[in-house]
XYZ file of N, CA and C in Angstrom:
630
model
N 114.407 229.202 149.670
C 113.105 228.657 149.245
C 112.947 228.804 147.753
N 112.560 227.774 147.091
C 112.432 227.787 145.640
C 111.150 228.534 145.269
N 111.235 229.592 144.394
C 110.049 230.306 144.014
C 109.120 229.442 143.217
N 107.787 229.761 143.284
C 106.821 228.970 142.496
C 107.093 229.133 141.032
N 106.824 228.110 140.270
C 107.049 228.131 138.827
C 106.054 229.077 138.148
N 106.529 229.869 137.216
C 105.674 230.822 136.547
C 104.644 230.117 135.732
N 103.475 230.783 135.618
C 102.361 230.228 134.832
C 102.828 230.024 133.419
N 102.479 228.881 132.847
C 102.847 228.591 131.486
C 104.220 228.014 131.310
N 104.998 227.952 132.402
C 106.342 227.381 132.293
C 106.250 225.884 132.047
N 107.277 225.374 131.371
C 107.294 223.968 131.018
C 107.514 223.115 132.241
N 106.713 222.090 132.396
C 106.897 221.101 133.459
C 107.168 219.745 132.816
N 108.154 219.020 133.295
C 108.415 217.692 132.705
C 107.205 216.781 132.901
N 106.933 215.941 131.941
C 105.759 215.042 132.081
C 105.986 214.086 133.238
N 104.914 213.804 133.953
C 105.000 212.858 135.044
C 104.963 211.460 134.489
N 105.731 210.516 135.091
C 105.683 209.148 134.633
C 104.296 208.569 134.831
N 103.897 207.570 134.003
C 102.578 206.979 134.157
C 102.458 206.235 135.492
N 101.271 206.297 136.045
C 101.007 205.563 137.277
C 100.856 204.076 136.988
N 101.604 203.222 137.717
C 101.512 201.808 137.441
C 100.137 201.193 137.643
N 99.280 201.894 138.468
C 97.952 201.329 138.759
C 96.889 201.809 137.800
N 97.291 202.604 136.790
C 96.346 203.123 135.809
C 96.572 202.433 134.458
N 95.522 202.096 133.776
C 95.673 201.483 132.478
C 96.206 202.510 131.469
N 97.355 202.214 130.837
C 97.883 203.161 129.855
C 97.053 203.160 128.575
N 97.201 204.213 127.794
C 96.551 204.229 126.489
C 97.139 203.141 125.596
N 96.300 202.334 125.016
C 96.759 201.258 124.140
C 96.023 201.325 122.807
N 96.692 200.984 121.703
C 96.023 201.072 120.394
C 94.867 200.096 120.248
N 94.957 198.913 120.846
C 93.953 197.886 120.612
C 94.283 197.116 119.340
N 93.549 196.013 119.050
C 93.808 195.229 117.859
C 93.785 196.076 116.595
N 94.750 195.851 115.733
C 94.902 196.623 114.519
C 94.541 195.815 113.296
N 93.666 196.351 112.463
C 93.231 195.629 111.256
C 94.386 195.362 110.313
N 95.351 196.274 110.261
C 96.481 196.096 109.353
C 97.533 195.126 109.886
N 97.411 194.728 111.140
C 98.326 193.722 111.700
C 97.429 192.679 112.410
N 96.733 191.862 111.648
C 95.713 190.980 112.228
C 96.315 189.791 112.988
N 95.570 189.300 113.934
C 95.920 188.067 114.617
C 95.692 186.889 113.648
N 96.397 185.786 113.851
C 96.112 184.592 113.063
C 94.728 184.025 113.427
N 94.331 183.035 112.697
C 93.012 182.411 112.913
C 92.864 181.986 114.382
N 91.714 182.296 114.961
C 91.491 182.015 116.370
C 91.641 183.265 117.249
N 92.198 184.311 116.678
C 92.443 185.494 117.468
C 91.340 186.563 117.408
N 90.242 186.184 116.734
C 89.127 187.112 116.665
C 88.545 187.376 118.102
N 88.294 188.592 118.389
C 87.672 188.929 119.670
C 88.659 189.142 120.785
N 89.968 189.043 120.534
C 90.934 189.325 121.570
C 90.958 190.862 121.821
N 91.323 191.234 123.020
C 91.482 192.637 123.342
C 90.803 193.083 124.626
N 90.016 192.257 125.232
C 89.342 192.617 126.502
C 90.334 192.978 127.588
N 91.447 192.234 127.642
C 92.416 192.480 128.723
C 93.075 193.855 128.602
N 93.053 194.441 127.426
C 93.732 195.729 127.180
C 93.128 196.869 127.989
N 91.938 196.660 128.563
C 91.316 197.704 129.408
C 91.899 197.751 130.809
N 92.663 196.763 131.183
C 93.180 196.641 132.556
C 94.524 197.318 132.723
N 94.937 197.634 133.927
C 96.275 198.233 134.135
C 97.419 197.393 133.663
N 97.316 196.083 133.818
C 98.361 195.161 133.352
C 97.707 194.126 132.433
N 98.110 194.098 131.158
C 97.455 193.276 130.169
C 98.447 192.275 129.569
N 98.041 190.981 129.545
C 98.886 189.945 129.008
C 98.158 189.149 127.929
N 98.884 188.630 126.985
C 98.382 187.728 125.977
C 99.167 186.434 126.065
N 98.468 185.308 126.050
C 99.079 183.993 126.076
C 98.943 183.395 124.687
N 100.058 182.847 124.171
C 100.081 182.213 122.853
C 100.675 180.817 123.013
N 99.905 179.799 122.596
C 100.400 178.434 122.605
C 100.857 178.064 121.208
N 102.089 177.653 121.067
C 102.666 177.211 119.781
C 102.677 175.699 119.741
N 101.789 175.115 118.946
C 101.723 173.637 118.857
C 100.951 173.243 117.585
N 101.656 172.525 116.727
C 100.960 172.006 115.527
C 99.827 171.086 115.901
N 100.036 170.206 116.828
C 99.014 169.203 117.155
C 97.870 169.768 117.943
N 98.162 170.638 118.919
C 97.039 171.253 119.667
C 96.209 172.151 118.767
N 96.854 172.866 117.853
C 96.104 173.759 116.962
C 95.240 172.944 115.971
N 95.662 171.704 115.677
C 94.896 170.832 114.804
C 93.841 170.025 115.537
N 93.775 170.137 116.843
C 92.774 169.403 117.627
C 93.184 167.977 117.940
N 94.445 167.633 117.735
C 94.903 166.265 118.053
C 94.841 166.011 119.546
N 95.201 166.996 120.314
C 95.027 166.933 121.767
C 94.745 168.355 122.297
N 94.297 168.406 123.517
C 93.913 169.692 124.129
C 95.170 170.440 124.582
N 95.113 171.731 124.474
C 96.175 172.573 125.008
C 96.084 172.566 126.527
N 97.178 172.184 127.156
C 97.224 172.151 128.616
C 98.083 173.299 129.171
N 99.161 173.585 128.478
C 100.064 174.608 128.973
C 99.476 176.002 128.934
N 98.727 176.340 127.862
C 98.162 177.666 127.757
C 97.241 178.055 128.853
N 96.221 177.237 129.152
C 95.340 177.597 130.270
C 96.057 177.685 131.594
N 97.046 176.824 131.813
C 97.822 176.901 133.065
C 98.563 178.213 133.148
N 99.159 178.622 132.022
C 99.889 179.872 131.974
C 98.948 181.075 132.190
N 97.798 181.080 131.557
C 96.843 182.144 131.735
C 96.433 182.281 133.183
N 96.169 181.153 133.808
C 95.807 181.154 135.247
C 96.928 181.704 136.106
N 98.149 181.338 135.786
C 99.279 181.828 136.556
C 99.472 183.330 136.427
N 99.343 183.856 135.222
C 99.496 185.277 134.999
C 98.384 186.079 135.701
N 97.176 185.506 135.654
C 96.053 186.167 136.377
C 96.320 186.237 137.883
N 96.978 185.185 138.398
C 97.239 185.139 139.821
C 98.232 186.189 140.275
N 99.027 186.749 139.357
C 99.997 187.780 139.734
C 99.545 189.165 139.271
N 98.263 189.284 138.953
C 97.689 190.589 138.750
C 97.509 191.049 137.328
N 97.597 190.157 136.357
C 97.432 190.525 134.956
C 96.030 190.129 134.439
N 95.417 191.024 133.673
C 94.262 190.605 132.914
C 94.809 189.857 131.693
N 94.195 188.749 131.340
C 94.787 187.844 130.350
C 93.815 187.573 129.213
N 94.313 187.733 127.976
C 93.620 187.237 126.796
C 94.269 185.969 126.307
N 93.496 185.050 125.754
C 94.031 183.766 125.303
C 93.762 182.686 126.333
N 94.376 181.537 126.101
C 95.413 181.261 125.129
C 94.946 181.221 123.676
N 95.734 181.852 122.821
C 95.572 181.764 121.354
C 96.451 180.590 120.910
N 95.845 179.552 120.410
C 96.551 178.341 120.011
C 96.830 178.359 118.511
N 98.072 178.341 118.132
C 98.474 178.456 116.719
C 99.542 177.402 116.382
N 99.665 177.058 115.096
C 100.748 176.158 114.705
C 102.107 176.814 114.917
N 103.139 175.969 114.963
C 104.504 176.463 115.136
C 104.912 177.333 113.957
N 105.872 178.244 114.219
C 106.483 178.974 113.127
C 105.823 180.301 112.837
N 105.524 180.532 111.552
C 105.043 181.817 111.082
C 103.776 182.301 111.839
N 102.784 181.419 112.133
C 101.607 181.927 112.853
C 101.972 182.466 114.230
N 102.998 181.956 114.854
C 103.488 182.501 116.149
C 103.993 183.912 115.955
N 104.799 184.094 114.900
C 105.303 185.430 114.627
C 104.149 186.387 114.362
N 103.154 185.973 113.596
C 102.003 186.813 113.315
C 101.300 187.225 114.598
N 101.140 186.265 115.522
C 100.493 186.550 116.805
C 101.316 187.541 117.626
N 102.654 187.401 117.625
C 103.503 188.329 118.357
C 103.421 189.722 117.797
N 103.436 189.836 116.464
C 103.351 191.160 115.882
C 101.988 191.804 116.139
N 100.944 191.016 116.043
C 99.609 191.572 116.286
C 99.436 191.981 117.725
N 99.939 191.163 118.639
C 99.814 191.499 120.094
C 100.625 192.722 120.450
N 101.791 192.862 119.824
C 102.623 194.044 120.062
C 101.922 195.304 119.514
N 101.373 195.200 118.309
C 100.646 196.340 117.737
C 99.450 196.743 118.550
N 98.784 195.767 119.187
C 97.614 196.045 120.018
C 97.986 196.711 121.329
N 99.244 196.541 121.781
C 99.658 197.232 123.002
C 99.665 196.421 124.252
N 99.687 195.064 124.152
C 99.805 194.234 125.351
C 101.103 194.594 126.096
N 101.054 194.598 127.401
C 102.259 194.799 128.203
C 103.186 193.612 128.080
N 102.582 192.418 128.076
C 103.354 191.167 128.068
C 102.666 190.190 127.114
N 103.499 189.480 126.349
C 103.041 188.331 125.576
C 103.908 187.169 126.009
N 103.302 186.137 126.523
C 104.022 184.943 126.948
C 103.608 183.765 126.081
N 104.599 183.134 125.478
C 104.335 181.964 124.656
C 104.693 180.714 125.406
N 104.033 179.620 125.048
C 104.396 178.299 125.551
C 104.475 177.358 124.379
N 105.612 176.650 124.292
C 105.799 175.674 123.228
C 106.750 176.168 122.169
N 107.354 175.207 121.469
C 108.213 175.501 120.338
C 109.599 175.997 120.651
N 110.076 175.717 121.887
C 111.392 176.193 122.324
C 112.494 175.130 122.297
N 112.136 173.897 121.924
C 113.099 172.798 122.037
C 113.967 172.648 120.779
N 114.386 171.407 120.561
C 115.361 171.128 119.490
C 114.724 170.450 118.280
N 113.431 170.205 118.293
C 112.742 169.613 117.178
C 112.828 170.511 115.958
N 112.843 169.932 114.746
C 112.881 170.771 113.516
C 111.713 171.763 113.416
N 110.583 171.450 114.070
C 109.445 172.358 114.012
C 109.433 173.400 115.121
N 110.375 173.311 116.034
C 110.439 174.244 117.178
C 111.118 175.537 116.727
N 110.301 176.539 116.418
C 110.813 177.793 115.825
C 110.417 179.030 116.625
N 109.868 178.851 117.823
C 109.444 180.008 118.599
C 110.569 180.995 118.883
N 111.767 180.536 119.269
C 112.860 181.501 119.494
C 113.233 182.316 118.221
N 113.221 181.621 117.098
C 113.591 182.311 115.861
C 112.589 183.394 115.472
N 111.301 183.097 115.601
C 110.281 184.111 115.216
C 110.227 185.210 116.273
N 110.512 184.875 117.511
C 110.598 185.900 118.565
C 111.767 186.833 118.281
N 112.888 186.291 117.911
C 114.051 187.125 117.577
C 113.751 188.100 116.472
N 112.892 187.705 115.534
C 112.550 188.580 114.414
C 111.671 189.747 114.834
N 111.025 189.631 116.002
C 110.046 190.646 116.426
C 110.637 191.592 117.490
N 111.476 191.070 118.391
C 111.938 191.899 119.492
C 113.051 192.880 119.029
N 113.146 193.964 119.772
C 114.153 194.985 119.482
C 115.398 194.813 120.355
N 115.212 194.328 121.562
C 116.376 194.028 122.397
C 116.028 192.906 123.367
N 117.051 192.168 123.784
C 116.911 191.025 124.634
C 116.845 191.426 126.103
N 116.181 190.562 126.900
C 116.260 190.621 128.344
C 116.715 189.213 128.774
N 118.009 188.933 128.654
C 118.473 187.533 128.758
C 118.329 186.941 130.161
N 118.272 187.786 131.196
C 118.178 187.195 132.529
C 116.913 186.449 132.775
N 115.835 186.810 132.080
C 114.566 186.109 132.333
C 114.610 184.650 131.889
N 114.976 184.340 130.606
C 115.081 182.915 130.272
C 116.141 182.184 131.040
N 117.234 182.869 131.403
C 118.244 182.223 132.209
C 117.671 181.790 133.565
N 116.880 182.660 134.166
C 116.270 182.326 135.459
C 115.267 181.206 135.312
N 114.516 181.185 134.211
C 113.512 180.117 134.010
C 114.193 178.778 133.821
N 115.284 178.757 133.035
C 116.026 177.511 132.849
C 116.618 177.036 134.167
N 117.160 177.962 134.939
C 117.728 177.587 136.249
C 116.660 177.014 137.180
N 115.445 177.587 137.148
C 114.364 177.091 137.967
C 114.052 175.630 137.592
N 114.022 175.331 136.304
C 113.743 173.972 135.870
C 114.851 173.014 136.093
N 116.119 173.442 135.972
C 117.264 172.581 136.129
C 117.326 171.959 137.506
N 116.759 172.642 138.497
C 116.749 172.105 139.833
C 115.947 170.829 139.933
N 115.079 170.586 138.924
C 114.203 169.387 138.961
C 114.461 168.453 137.778
N 114.651 169.036 136.578
C 114.736 168.234 135.348
C 115.959 168.685 134.539
N 116.960 167.831 134.328
C 118.146 168.220 133.575
C 117.850 168.709 132.159
N 116.792 168.173 131.545
C 116.512 168.580 130.152
C 115.961 170.001 130.044
N 115.737 170.673 131.178
C 115.359 172.086 131.094
C 116.426 172.898 130.408
N 117.660 172.420 130.426
C 118.752 173.134 129.756
C 118.587 173.174 128.254
N 117.706 172.333 127.689
C 117.526 172.265 126.238
C 116.535 173.315 125.708
N 115.852 174.004 126.614
C 114.933 175.045 126.166
C 115.710 176.228 125.617
N 115.312 176.695 124.426
C 116.000 177.800 123.791
C 115.200 179.116 123.900
N 114.319 179.164 124.836
C 113.438 180.333 124.951
C 114.180 181.651 125.142
N 113.581 182.711 124.606
C 114.124 184.040 124.689
C 113.183 184.948 125.475
N 113.638 186.136 125.757
C 112.773 187.229 126.262
C 113.340 188.534 125.721
N 112.448 189.421 125.396
C 112.891 190.722 124.910
C 111.727 191.680 124.731
N 112.035 192.915 124.371
C 111.038 193.957 124.271
C 110.804 194.302 122.772
N 109.537 194.384 122.418
C 109.126 194.715 121.058
C 108.248 195.974 121.058
N 108.380 196.770 120.035
C 107.541 197.981 119.952
C 107.760 199.012 121.052
N 108.858 198.849 121.784
C 109.158 199.811 122.864
C 108.284 199.679 124.075
N 107.378 198.685 124.109
C 106.447 198.610 125.236
C 106.001 197.225 125.606
N 106.226 196.203 124.726
C 105.711 194.860 124.968
C 106.828 193.888 125.283
N 106.769 193.282 126.451
C 107.754 192.270 126.860
C 107.255 190.937 126.385
N 108.076 190.256 125.564
C 107.740 188.914 125.041
C 108.627 187.902 125.730
N 108.009 186.812 126.225
C 108.731 185.788 126.969
C 108.332 184.424 126.405
N 109.310 183.605 126.129
C 109.049 182.216 125.665
C 109.187 181.264 126.829
N 108.181 180.417 127.048
C 108.245 179.301 127.989
C 108.181 177.974 127.232
N 108.683 176.936 127.863
C 108.548 175.590 127.248
C 107.083 175.190 127.124
N 106.831 174.130 126.377
C 105.488 173.666 126.136
C 104.922 172.761 127.229
N 105.821 172.161 128.044
C 105.359 171.261 129.081
C 104.716 172.015 130.216
N 103.814 171.328 130.914
C 103.193 171.986 132.070
C 104.220 172.263 133.173
N 105.210 171.399 133.297
C 106.258 171.644 134.281
C 107.063 172.895 133.887
N 107.357 173.075 132.613
C 108.072 174.273 132.172
C 107.262 175.514 132.389
N 105.951 175.432 132.211
C 105.090 176.576 132.454
C 105.084 176.937 133.917
N 105.018 175.945 134.783
C 105.035 176.190 136.237
C 106.371 176.841 136.650
N 107.459 176.354 136.055
C 108.760 176.999 136.380
C 108.774 178.436 135.920
N 108.223 178.721 134.751
C 108.147 180.087 134.268
C 107.340 180.963 135.200
N 106.193 180.515 135.588
C 105.338 181.319 136.499
C 106.060 181.559 137.837
N 106.763 180.563 138.316
C 107.524 180.730 139.571
C 108.504 181.868 139.488
N 109.135 182.034 138.320
C 110.053 183.134 138.128
C 109.298 184.455 137.889
N 108.298 184.418 137.018
C 107.598 185.634 136.618
C 106.870 186.301 137.771
N 106.365 185.500 138.715
C 105.629 186.098 139.810
C 106.533 186.989 140.663
N 107.822 186.795 140.564
C 108.766 187.598 141.356
C 109.184 188.858 140.631
N 109.052 188.900 139.322
C 109.670 190.023 138.583
C 108.798 190.715 137.550
N 107.661 190.090 137.126
C 107.028 190.548 135.926
C 106.438 191.947 136.013
N 105.768 192.236 137.120
C 105.166 193.581 137.252
C 106.262 194.654 137.363
N 107.358 194.357 138.034
C 108.480 195.283 138.082
C 109.015 195.536 136.697
N 109.128 194.468 135.875
C 109.650 194.621 134.530
C 108.753 195.537 133.689
N 107.431 195.311 133.779
C 106.499 196.158 133.052
C 106.607 197.615 133.482
N 106.666 197.832 134.806
C 106.767 199.201 135.313
C 108.021 199.881 134.779
N 109.130 199.157 134.714
C 110.363 199.739 134.215
C 110.270 200.069 132.737
N 109.648 199.193 131.935
C 109.488 199.450 130.528
C 108.644 200.718 130.325
N 107.671 200.941 131.230
C 106.830 202.139 131.137
C 107.553 203.383 131.617
N 108.752 203.232 132.166
C 109.498 204.383 132.645
C 109.463 204.567 134.139
N 108.945 203.588 134.852
C 108.929 203.689 136.312
C 110.286 203.437 136.908
N 110.376 203.751 138.207
C 111.628 203.627 138.937
C 111.918 202.145 139.228
N 113.193 201.861 139.495
C 113.560 200.526 139.963
C 113.003 200.320 141.382
N 112.589 199.066 141.701
C 112.069 198.856 143.045
C 113.155 199.033 144.062
N 112.816 199.608 145.206
C 113.798 199.819 146.260
C 113.896 198.543 147.146
N 115.100 198.307 147.725
C 115.218 197.140 148.604
C 114.155 197.199 149.708
N 113.548 196.046 149.938
C 112.498 195.958 150.987
C 111.162 196.346 150.497
N 111.002 196.854 149.262
C 109.708 197.247 148.762
C 108.874 196.014 148.479
N 107.574 196.086 148.826
C 106.686 194.950 148.607
C 105.938 195.035 147.314
N 106.118 196.103 146.525
C 105.390 196.273 145.272
C 106.343 196.385 144.098
């Protein structure tokens, strides 16, 4: 029989409970969101917090309404995430600014839509690469495979996924509503497990429903 541990003896820290909201810094004045990001942060009070960023020159200029961002926000909410956004910004540097600000604030997940194609203005993968510390290549591979079953041009998406700040999973989705739906179809199967693992939780066991 193992003797009880002596008073004052060191005990290893317990891993965070997945159902409890972790401590998060919140929006940081020194790493501000781009224009339109004022007031973000409500989702950070929840156990699982996501930020949606739409990368589109024309949607940010009001030429047409953002369709992918609201669809993405709805999909993330359906799988148990509190969601801020969509934050609609022009392609390129404003996307990077949004990613850095969201990472500094402590979002578990930042999902972008748009800017992943071959157009000269499509720079979401490049600015994501500048922010993340390591890749999670299986996520975009699975999203492209989901789309390829329906649309051959899904192969042209250059979206990435990776972890920034040691705690924030960033995922790029295409800008089309079909690409967003494909992304949600993949993320609903893996996203909460991914967040739990980044927090230090155990791998899900075979047959586990959570």
